[in-house]
Coordinates of N, CA and C in Angstrom, one line a residue:
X18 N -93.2 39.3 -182.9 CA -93.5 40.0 -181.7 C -93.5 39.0 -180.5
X19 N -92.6 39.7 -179.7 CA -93.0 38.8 -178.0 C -93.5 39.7 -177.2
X20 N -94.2 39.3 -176.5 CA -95.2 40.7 -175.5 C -95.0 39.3 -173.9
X21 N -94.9 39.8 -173.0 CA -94.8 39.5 -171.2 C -96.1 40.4 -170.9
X22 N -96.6 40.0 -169.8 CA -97.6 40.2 -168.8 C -97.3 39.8 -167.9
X23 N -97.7 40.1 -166.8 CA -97.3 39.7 -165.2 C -98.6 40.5 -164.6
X24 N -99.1 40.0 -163.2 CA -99.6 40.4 -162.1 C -99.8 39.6 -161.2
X25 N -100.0 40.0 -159.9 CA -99.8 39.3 -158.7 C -101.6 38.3 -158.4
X26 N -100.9 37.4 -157.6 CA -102.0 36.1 -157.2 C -102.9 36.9 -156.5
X27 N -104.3 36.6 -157.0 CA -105.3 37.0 -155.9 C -106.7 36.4 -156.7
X28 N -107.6 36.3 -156.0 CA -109.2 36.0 -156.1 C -109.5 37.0 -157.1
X29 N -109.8 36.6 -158.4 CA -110.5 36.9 -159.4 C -111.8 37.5 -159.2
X30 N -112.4 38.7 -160.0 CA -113.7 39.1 -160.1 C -114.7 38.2 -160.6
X31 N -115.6 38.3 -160.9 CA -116.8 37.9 -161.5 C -116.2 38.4 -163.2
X32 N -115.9 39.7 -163.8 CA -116.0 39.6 -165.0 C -114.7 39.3 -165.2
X33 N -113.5 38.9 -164.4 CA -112.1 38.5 -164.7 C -112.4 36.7 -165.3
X34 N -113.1 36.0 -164.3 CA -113.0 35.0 -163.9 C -114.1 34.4 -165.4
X35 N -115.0 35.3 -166.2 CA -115.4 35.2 -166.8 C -115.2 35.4 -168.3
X36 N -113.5 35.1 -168.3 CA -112.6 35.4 -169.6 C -112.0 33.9 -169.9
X37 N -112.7 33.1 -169.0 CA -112.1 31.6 -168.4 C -113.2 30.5 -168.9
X38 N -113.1 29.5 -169.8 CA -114.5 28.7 -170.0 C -115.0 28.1 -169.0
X39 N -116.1 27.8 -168.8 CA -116.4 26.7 -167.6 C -115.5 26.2 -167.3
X40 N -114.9 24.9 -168.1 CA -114.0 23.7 -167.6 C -112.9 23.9 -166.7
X41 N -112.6 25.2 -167.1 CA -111.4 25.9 -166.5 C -111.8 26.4 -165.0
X42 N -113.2 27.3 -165.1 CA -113.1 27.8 -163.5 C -113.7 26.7 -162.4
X43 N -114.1 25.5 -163.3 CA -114.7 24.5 -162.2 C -113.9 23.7 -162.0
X44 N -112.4 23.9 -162.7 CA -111.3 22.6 -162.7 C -111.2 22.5 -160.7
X45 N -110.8 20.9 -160.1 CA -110.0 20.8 -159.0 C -108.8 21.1 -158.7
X46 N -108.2 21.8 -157.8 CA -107.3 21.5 -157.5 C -106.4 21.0 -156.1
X47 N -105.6 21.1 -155.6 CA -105.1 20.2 -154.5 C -104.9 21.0 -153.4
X48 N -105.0 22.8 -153.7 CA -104.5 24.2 -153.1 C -105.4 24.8 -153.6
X49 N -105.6 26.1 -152.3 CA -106.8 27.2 -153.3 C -105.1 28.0 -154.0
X50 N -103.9 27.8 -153.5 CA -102.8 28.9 -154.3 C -102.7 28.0 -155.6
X51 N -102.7 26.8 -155.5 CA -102.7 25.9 -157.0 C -104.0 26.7 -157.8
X52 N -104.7 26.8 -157.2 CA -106.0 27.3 -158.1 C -106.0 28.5 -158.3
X53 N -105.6 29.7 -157.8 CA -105.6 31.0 -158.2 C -104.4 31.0 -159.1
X54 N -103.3 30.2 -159.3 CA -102.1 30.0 -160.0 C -102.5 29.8 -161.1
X55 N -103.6 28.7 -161.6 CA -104.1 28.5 -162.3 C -105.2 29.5 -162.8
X56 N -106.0 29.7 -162.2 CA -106.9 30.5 -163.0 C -106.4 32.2 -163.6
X57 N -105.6 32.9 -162.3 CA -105.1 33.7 -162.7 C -104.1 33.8 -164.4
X58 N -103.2 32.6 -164.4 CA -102.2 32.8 -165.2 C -103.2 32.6 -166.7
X59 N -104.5 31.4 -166.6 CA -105.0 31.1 -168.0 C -105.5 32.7 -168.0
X60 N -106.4 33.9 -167.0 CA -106.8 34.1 -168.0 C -106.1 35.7 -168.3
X61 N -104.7 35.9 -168.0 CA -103.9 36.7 -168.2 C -103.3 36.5 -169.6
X62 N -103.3 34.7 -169.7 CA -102.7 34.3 -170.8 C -103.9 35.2 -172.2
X63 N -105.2 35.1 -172.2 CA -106.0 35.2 -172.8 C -106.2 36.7 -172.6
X64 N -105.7 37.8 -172.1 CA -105.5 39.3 -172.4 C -104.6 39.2 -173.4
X65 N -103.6 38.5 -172.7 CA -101.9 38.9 -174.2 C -102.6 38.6 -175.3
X66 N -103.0 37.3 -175.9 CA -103.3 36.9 -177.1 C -104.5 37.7 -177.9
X67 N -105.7 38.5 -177.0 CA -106.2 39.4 -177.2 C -105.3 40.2 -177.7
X68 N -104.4 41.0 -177.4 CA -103.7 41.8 -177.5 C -102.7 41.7 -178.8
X69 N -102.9 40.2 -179.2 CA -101.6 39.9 -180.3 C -102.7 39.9 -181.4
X70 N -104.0 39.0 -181.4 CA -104.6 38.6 -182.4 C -105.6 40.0 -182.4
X71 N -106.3 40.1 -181.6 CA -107.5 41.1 -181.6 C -108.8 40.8 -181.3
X72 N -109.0 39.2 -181.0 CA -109.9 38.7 -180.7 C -110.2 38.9 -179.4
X73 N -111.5 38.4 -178.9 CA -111.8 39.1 -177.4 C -111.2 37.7 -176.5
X74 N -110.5 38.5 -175.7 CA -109.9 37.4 -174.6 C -111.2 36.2 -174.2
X75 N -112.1 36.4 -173.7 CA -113.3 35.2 -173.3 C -113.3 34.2 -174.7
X76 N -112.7 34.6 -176.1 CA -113.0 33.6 -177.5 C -111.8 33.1 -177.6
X77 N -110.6 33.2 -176.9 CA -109.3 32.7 -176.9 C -109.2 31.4 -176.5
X78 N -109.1 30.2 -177.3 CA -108.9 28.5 -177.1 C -107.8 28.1 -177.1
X79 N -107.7 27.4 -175.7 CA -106.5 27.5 -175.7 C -106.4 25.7 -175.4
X80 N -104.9 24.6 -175.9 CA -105.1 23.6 -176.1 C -104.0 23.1 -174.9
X81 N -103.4 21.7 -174.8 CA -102.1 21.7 -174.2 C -101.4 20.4 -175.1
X82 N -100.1 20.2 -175.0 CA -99.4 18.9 -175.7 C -99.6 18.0 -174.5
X83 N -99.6 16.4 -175.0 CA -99.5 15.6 -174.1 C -99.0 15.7 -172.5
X84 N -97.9 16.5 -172.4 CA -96.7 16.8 -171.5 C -97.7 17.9 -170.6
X85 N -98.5 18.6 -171.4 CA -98.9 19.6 -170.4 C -98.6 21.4 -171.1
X86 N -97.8 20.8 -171.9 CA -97.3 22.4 -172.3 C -98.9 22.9 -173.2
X87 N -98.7 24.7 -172.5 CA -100.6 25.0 -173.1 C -99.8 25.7 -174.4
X88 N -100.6 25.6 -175.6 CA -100.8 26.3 -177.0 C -101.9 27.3 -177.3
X89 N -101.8 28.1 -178.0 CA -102.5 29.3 -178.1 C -103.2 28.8 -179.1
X90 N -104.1 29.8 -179.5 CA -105.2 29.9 -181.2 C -104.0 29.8 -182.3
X91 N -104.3 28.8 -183.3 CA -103.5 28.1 -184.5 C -102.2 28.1 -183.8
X92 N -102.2 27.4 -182.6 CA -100.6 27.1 -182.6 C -99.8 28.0 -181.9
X93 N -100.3 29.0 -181.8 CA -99.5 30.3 -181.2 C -98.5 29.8 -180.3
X94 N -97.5 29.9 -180.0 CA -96.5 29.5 -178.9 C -97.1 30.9 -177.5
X95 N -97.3 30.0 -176.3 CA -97.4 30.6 -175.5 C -97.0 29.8 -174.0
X96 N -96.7 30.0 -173.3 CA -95.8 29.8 -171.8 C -96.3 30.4 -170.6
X97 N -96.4 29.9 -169.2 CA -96.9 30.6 -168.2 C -96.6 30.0 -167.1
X98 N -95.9 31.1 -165.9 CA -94.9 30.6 -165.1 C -95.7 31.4 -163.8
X99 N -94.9 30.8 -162.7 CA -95.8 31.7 -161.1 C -94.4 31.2 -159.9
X100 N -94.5 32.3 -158.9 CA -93.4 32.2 -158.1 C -94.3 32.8 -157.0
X101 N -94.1 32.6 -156.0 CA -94.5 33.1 -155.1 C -96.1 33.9 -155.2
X102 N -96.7 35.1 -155.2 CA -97.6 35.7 -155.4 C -97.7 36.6 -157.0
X103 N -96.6 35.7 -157.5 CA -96.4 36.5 -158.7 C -96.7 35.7 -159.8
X104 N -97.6 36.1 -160.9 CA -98.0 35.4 -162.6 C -97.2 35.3 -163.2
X105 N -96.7 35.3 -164.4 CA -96.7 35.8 -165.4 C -96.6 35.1 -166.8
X106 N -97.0 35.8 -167.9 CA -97.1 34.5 -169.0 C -96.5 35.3 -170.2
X107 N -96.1 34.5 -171.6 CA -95.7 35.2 -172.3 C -96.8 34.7 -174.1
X108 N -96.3 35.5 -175.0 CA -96.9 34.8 -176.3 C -95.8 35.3 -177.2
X109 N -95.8 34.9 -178.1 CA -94.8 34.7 -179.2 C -95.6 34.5 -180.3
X110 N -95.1 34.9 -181.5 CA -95.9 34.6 -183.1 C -95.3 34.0 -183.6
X111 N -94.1 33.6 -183.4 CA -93.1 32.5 -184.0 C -92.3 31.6 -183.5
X112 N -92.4 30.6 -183.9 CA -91.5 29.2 -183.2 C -92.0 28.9 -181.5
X113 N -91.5 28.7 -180.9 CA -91.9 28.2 -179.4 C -90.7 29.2 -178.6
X114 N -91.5 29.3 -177.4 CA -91.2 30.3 -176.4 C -91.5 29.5 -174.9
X115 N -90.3 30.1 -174.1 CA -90.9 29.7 -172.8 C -90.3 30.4 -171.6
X116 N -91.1 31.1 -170.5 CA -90.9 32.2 -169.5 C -90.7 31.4 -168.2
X117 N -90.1 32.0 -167.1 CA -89.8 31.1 -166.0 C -89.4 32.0 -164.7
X118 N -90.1 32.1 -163.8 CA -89.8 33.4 -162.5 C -89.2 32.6 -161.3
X119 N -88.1 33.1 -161.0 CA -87.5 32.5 -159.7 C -87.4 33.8 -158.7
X120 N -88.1 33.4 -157.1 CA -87.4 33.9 -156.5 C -86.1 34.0 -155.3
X121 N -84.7 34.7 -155.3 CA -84.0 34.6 -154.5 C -84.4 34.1 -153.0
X122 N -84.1 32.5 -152.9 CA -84.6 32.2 -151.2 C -83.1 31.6 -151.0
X123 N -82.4 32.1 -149.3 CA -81.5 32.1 -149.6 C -81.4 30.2 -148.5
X124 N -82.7 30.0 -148.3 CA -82.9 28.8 -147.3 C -83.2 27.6 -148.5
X125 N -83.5 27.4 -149.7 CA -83.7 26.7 -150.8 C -82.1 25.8 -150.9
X126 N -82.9 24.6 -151.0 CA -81.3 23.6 -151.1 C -80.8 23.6 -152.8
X127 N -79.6 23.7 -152.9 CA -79.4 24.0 -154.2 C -78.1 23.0 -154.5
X128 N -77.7 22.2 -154.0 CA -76.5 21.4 -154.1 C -76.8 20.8 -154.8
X129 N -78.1 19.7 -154.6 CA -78.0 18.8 -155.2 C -78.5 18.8 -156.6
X130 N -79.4 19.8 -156.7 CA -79.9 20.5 -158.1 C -78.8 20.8 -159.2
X131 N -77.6 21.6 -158.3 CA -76.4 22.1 -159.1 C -75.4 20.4 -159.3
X132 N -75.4 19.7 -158.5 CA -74.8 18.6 -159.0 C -74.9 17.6 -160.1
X133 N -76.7 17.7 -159.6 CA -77.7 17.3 -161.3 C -77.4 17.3 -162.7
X134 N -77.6 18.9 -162.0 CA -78.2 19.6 -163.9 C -77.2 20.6 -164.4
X135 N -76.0 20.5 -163.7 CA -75.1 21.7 -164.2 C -73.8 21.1 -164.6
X136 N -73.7 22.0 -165.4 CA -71.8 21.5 -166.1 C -70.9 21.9 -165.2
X137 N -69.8 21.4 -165.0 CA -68.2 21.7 -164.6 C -68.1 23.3 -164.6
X138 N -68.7 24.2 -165.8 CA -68.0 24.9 -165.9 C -69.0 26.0 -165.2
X139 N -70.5 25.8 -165.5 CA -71.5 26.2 -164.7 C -71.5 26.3 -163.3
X140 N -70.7 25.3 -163.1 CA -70.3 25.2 -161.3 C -69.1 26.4 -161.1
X141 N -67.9 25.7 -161.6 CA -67.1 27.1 -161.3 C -67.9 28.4 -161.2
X142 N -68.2 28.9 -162.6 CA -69.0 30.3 -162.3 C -69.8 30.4 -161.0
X143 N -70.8 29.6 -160.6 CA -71.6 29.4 -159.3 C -70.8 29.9 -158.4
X144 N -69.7 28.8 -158.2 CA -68.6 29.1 -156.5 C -68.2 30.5 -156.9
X145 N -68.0 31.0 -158.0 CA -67.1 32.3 -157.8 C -68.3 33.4 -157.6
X146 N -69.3 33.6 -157.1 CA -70.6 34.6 -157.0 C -71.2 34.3 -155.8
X147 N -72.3 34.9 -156.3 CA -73.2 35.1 -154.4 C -74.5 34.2 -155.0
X148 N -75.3 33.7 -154.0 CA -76.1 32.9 -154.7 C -77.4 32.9 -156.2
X149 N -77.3 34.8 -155.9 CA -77.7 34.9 -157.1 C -77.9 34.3 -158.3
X150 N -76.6 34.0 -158.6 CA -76.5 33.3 -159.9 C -77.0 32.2 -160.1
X151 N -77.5 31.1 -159.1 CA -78.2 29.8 -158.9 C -79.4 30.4 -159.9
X152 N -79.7 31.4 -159.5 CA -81.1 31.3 -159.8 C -81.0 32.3 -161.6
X153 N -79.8 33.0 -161.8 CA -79.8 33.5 -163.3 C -79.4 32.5 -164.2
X154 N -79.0 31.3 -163.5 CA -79.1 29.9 -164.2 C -80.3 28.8 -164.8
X155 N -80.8 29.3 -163.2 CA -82.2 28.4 -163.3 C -83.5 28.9 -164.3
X156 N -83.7 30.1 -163.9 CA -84.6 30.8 -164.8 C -84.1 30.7 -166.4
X157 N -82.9 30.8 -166.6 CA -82.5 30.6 -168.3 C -83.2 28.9 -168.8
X158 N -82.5 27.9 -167.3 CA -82.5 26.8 -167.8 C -84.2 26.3 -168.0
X159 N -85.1 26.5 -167.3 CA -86.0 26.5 -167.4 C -87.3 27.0 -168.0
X160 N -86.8 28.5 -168.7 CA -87.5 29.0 -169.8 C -87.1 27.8 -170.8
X161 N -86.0 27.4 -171.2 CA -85.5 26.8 -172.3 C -85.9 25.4 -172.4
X162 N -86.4 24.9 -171.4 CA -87.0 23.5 -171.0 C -88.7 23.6 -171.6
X163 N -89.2 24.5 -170.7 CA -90.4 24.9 -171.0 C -90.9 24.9 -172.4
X164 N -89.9 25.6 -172.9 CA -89.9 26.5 -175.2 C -90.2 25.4 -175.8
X165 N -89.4 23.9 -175.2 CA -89.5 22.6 -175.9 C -90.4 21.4 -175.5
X166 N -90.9 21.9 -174.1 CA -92.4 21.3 -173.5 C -91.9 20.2 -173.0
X167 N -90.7 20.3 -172.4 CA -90.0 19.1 -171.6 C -89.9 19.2 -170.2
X168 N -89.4 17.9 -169.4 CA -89.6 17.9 -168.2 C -88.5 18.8 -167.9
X169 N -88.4 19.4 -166.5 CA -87.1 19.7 -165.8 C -86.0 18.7 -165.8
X170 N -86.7 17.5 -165.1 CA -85.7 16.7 -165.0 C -85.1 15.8 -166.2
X171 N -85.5 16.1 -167.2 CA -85.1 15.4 -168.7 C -84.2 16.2 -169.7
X172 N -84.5 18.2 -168.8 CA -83.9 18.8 -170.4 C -83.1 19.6 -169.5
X173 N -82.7 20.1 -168.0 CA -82.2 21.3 -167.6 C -80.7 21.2 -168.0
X174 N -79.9 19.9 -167.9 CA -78.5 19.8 -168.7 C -78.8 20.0 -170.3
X175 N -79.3 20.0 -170.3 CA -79.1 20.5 -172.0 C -79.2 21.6 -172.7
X176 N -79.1 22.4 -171.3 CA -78.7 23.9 -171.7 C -77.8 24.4 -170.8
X177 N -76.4 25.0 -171.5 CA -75.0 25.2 -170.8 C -75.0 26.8 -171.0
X178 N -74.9 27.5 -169.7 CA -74.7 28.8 -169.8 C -73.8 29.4 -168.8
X179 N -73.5 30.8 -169.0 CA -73.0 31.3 -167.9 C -73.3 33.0 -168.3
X180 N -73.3 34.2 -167.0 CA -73.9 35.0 -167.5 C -72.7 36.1 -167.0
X181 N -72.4 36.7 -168.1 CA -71.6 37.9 -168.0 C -72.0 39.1 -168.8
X182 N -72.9 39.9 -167.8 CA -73.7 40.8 -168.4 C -72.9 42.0 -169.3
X183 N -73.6 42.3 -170.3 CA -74.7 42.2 -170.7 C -74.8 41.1 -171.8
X184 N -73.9 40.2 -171.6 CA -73.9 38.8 -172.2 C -73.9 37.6 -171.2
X185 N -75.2 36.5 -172.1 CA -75.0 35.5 -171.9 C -74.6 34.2 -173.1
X186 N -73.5 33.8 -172.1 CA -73.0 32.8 -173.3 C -73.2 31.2 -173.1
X187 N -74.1 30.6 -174.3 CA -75.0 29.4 -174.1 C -74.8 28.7 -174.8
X188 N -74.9 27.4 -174.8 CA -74.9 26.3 -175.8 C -76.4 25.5 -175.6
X189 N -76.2 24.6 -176.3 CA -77.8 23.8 -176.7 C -76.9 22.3 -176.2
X190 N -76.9 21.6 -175.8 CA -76.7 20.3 -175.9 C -77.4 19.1 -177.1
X191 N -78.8 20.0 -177.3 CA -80.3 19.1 -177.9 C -81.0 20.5 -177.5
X192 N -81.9 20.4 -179.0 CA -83.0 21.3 -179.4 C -83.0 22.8 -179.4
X193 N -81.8 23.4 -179.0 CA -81.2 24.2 -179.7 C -82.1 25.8 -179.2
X194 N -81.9 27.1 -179.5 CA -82.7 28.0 -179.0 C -82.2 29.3 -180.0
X195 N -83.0 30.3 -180.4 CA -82.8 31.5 -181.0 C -82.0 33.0 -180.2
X196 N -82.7 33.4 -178.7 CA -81.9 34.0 -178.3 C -83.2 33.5 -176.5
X197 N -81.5 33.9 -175.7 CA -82.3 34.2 -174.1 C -82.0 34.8 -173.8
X198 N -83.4 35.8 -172.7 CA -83.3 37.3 -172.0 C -83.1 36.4 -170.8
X199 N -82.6 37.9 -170.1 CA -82.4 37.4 -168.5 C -83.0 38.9 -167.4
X200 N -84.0 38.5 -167.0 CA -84.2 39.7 -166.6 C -84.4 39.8 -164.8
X201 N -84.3 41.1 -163.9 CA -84.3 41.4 -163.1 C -85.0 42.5 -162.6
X202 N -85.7 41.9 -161.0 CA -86.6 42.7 -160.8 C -86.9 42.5 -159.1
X203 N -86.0 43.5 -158.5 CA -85.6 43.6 -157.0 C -85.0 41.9 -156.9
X204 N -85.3 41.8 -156.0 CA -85.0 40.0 -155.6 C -85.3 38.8 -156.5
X205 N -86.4 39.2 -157.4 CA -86.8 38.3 -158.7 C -86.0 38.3 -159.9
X206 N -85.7 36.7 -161.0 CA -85.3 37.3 -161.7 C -86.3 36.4 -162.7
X207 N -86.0 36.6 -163.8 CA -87.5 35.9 -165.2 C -86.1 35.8 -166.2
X208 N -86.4 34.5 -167.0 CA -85.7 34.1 -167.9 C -86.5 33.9 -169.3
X209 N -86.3 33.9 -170.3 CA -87.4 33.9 -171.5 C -86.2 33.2 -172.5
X210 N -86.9 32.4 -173.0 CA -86.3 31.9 -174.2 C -86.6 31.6 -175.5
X211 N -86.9 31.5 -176.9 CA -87.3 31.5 -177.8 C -86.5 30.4 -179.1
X212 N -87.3 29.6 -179.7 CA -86.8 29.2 -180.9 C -86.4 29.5 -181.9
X213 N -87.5 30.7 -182.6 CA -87.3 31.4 -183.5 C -87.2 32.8 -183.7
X214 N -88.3 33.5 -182.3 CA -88.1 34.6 -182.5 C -87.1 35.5 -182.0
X215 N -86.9 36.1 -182.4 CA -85.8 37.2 -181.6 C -86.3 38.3 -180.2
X216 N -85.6 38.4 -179.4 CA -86.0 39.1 -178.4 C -85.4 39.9 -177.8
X217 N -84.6 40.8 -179.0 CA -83.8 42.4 -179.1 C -84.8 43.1 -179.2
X218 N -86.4 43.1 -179.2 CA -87.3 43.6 -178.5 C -89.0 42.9 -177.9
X219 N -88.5 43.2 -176.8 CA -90.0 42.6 -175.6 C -90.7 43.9 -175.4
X220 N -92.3 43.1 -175.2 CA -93.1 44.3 -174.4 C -93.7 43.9 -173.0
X221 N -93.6 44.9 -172.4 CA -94.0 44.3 -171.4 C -94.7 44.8 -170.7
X222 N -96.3 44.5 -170.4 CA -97.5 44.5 -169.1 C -97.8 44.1 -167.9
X223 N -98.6 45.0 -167.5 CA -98.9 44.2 -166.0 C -100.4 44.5 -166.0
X224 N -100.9 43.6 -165.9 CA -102.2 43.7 -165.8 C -103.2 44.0 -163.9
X225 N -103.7 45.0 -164.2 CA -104.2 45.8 -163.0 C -105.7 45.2 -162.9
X226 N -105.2 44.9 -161.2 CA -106.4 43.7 -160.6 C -108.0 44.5 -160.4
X227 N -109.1 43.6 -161.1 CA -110.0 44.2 -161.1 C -110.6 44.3 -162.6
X228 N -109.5 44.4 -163.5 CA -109.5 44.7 -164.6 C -109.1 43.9 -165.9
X229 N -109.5 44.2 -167.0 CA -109.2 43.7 -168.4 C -108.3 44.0 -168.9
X230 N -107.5 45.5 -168.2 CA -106.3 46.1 -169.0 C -105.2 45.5 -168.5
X231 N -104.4 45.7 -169.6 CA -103.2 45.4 -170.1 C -102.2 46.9 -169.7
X232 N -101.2 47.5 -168.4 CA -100.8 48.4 -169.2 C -99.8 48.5 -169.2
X233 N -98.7 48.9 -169.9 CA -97.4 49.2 -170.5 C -96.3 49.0 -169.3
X234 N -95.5 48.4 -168.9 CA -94.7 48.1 -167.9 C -92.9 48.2 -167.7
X235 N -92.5 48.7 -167.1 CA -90.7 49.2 -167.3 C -90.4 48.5 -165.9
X236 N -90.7 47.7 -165.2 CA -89.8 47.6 -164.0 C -89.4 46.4 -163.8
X237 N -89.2 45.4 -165.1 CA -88.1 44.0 -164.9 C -87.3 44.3 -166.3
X238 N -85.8 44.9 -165.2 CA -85.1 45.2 -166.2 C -84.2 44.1 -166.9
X239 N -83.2 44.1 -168.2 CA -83.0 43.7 -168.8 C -81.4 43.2 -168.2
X240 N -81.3 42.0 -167.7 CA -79.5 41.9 -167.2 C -78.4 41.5 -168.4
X241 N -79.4 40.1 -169.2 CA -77.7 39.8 -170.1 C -79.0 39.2 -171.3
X242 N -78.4 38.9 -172.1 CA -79.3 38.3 -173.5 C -78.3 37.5 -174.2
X243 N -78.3 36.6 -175.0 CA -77.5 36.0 -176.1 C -77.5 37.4 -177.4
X244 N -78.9 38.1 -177.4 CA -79.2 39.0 -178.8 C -78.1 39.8 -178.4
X245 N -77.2 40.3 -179.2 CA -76.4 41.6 -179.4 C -76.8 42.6 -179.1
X246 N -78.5 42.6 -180.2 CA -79.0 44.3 -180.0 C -79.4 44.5 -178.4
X247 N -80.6 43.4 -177.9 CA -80.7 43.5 -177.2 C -79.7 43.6 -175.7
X248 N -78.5 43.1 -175.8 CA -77.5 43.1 -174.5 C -77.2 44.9 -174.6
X249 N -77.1 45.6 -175.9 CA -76.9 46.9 -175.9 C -77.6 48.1 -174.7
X250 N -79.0 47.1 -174.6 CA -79.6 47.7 -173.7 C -79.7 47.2 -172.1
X251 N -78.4 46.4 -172.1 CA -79.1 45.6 -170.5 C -78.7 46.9 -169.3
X252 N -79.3 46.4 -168.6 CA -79.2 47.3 -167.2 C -77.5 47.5 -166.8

């Protein structure tokens, strides 16, 4: 199973904020947006896992690897990304997973990023589109960075894609991946990637502010996937 959540940045309640341990709601940060980014996403992360395990979100331990990447109860693969006023996090029950939200700014310098971290052939596709695709690149390349708990700047070439919906066709350079979604949502787009599990089916929440609930969500739709089954259904 992979399940997504999303909801938008804002000042936590009293019984939101208390799904979070101490350490967490007294942590510093540098920004009060660094810190709603943070508190928001841990304890949205800790609905989903509720939601996978059954256990009550406030009993949900959550660890991180050296690097920073956070881990769920026994290991659980879990990921959590923010863009603008927007959360969202994912969990997975198998292998490593990692989620990534961009959104379309058309004033973002992108040359030298694309000179970096992109292939020859990655470029071509780029010049022949609208800037869009900068970012149905990025979001892929950076879920897939994330899944392996690596820097941006150490793993974004080592994922080679290009997207021709309702396929995307990818290579691994190093560490290799099971299937990537690519999804869209107005001007935003979210990339998901996975090691082991398959993601010919996601579910997907948005959690409604004020509250504990989780509810059932259709509006980031599905553009290209590596999965077969799943490209059957892209937008």
């Amino acid at each position: 199973m992979v399940i997504v959540g999303y909801t938008d940045l804002r000042e936590l309640t009293h019984s939101e904020t208390s799904l979070l341990p101490a350490k967490e709601r007294e942590r510093e940060f540098g920004s009060d947006n660094r810190r709603l980014q943070f508190l928001c996403g841990h304890a949205l992360l800790r609905l989903l896992l509720q939601r996978v395990n059954g256990r009550p979100a406030a009993e949900q331990e959550l660890t991180t690897e050296e690097g920073g990447k956070p881990i769920g109860p026994g290991g659980m693969a879990v990921s959590i990304t923010h863009t603008g006023q927007r959360v969202a996090c994912c969990v997975s029950e198998g292998g490593q997973i990692g989620i990534d939200l961009e959104r379309i700014e058309e004033r973002r310098e992108t040359k030298q990023i694309i000179q970096r971290f992109f292939s020859d052939k990655e470029k071509a596709w780029l010049e022949s589109g609208p800037l869009a695709r900068f970012y149905m690149l990025w979001v892929l390349k950076e879920a897939f960075v994330k899944a392996h708990g690596q820097s941006i700047f150490g793993g974004l070439e080592k994922l080679r894609c290009v997207v021709e919906p309702p396929v995307i066709e990818a290579e691994a350079t190093e560490g290799g991946f099971r299937d990537l979604n690519l999804y869209r949502r107005n001007d935003m787009f979210m990339g998901l990637a996975t090691t082991e599990a398959s993601l010919d089916d996601v579910e997907f929440h948005y959690w409604l502010a004020g509250t504990g609930r989780l509810e059932p969500a259709s509006d980031y739709e599905l553009v290209a996937s590596t999965n077969e089954e799943a490209g059957r259904h892209a937008a």
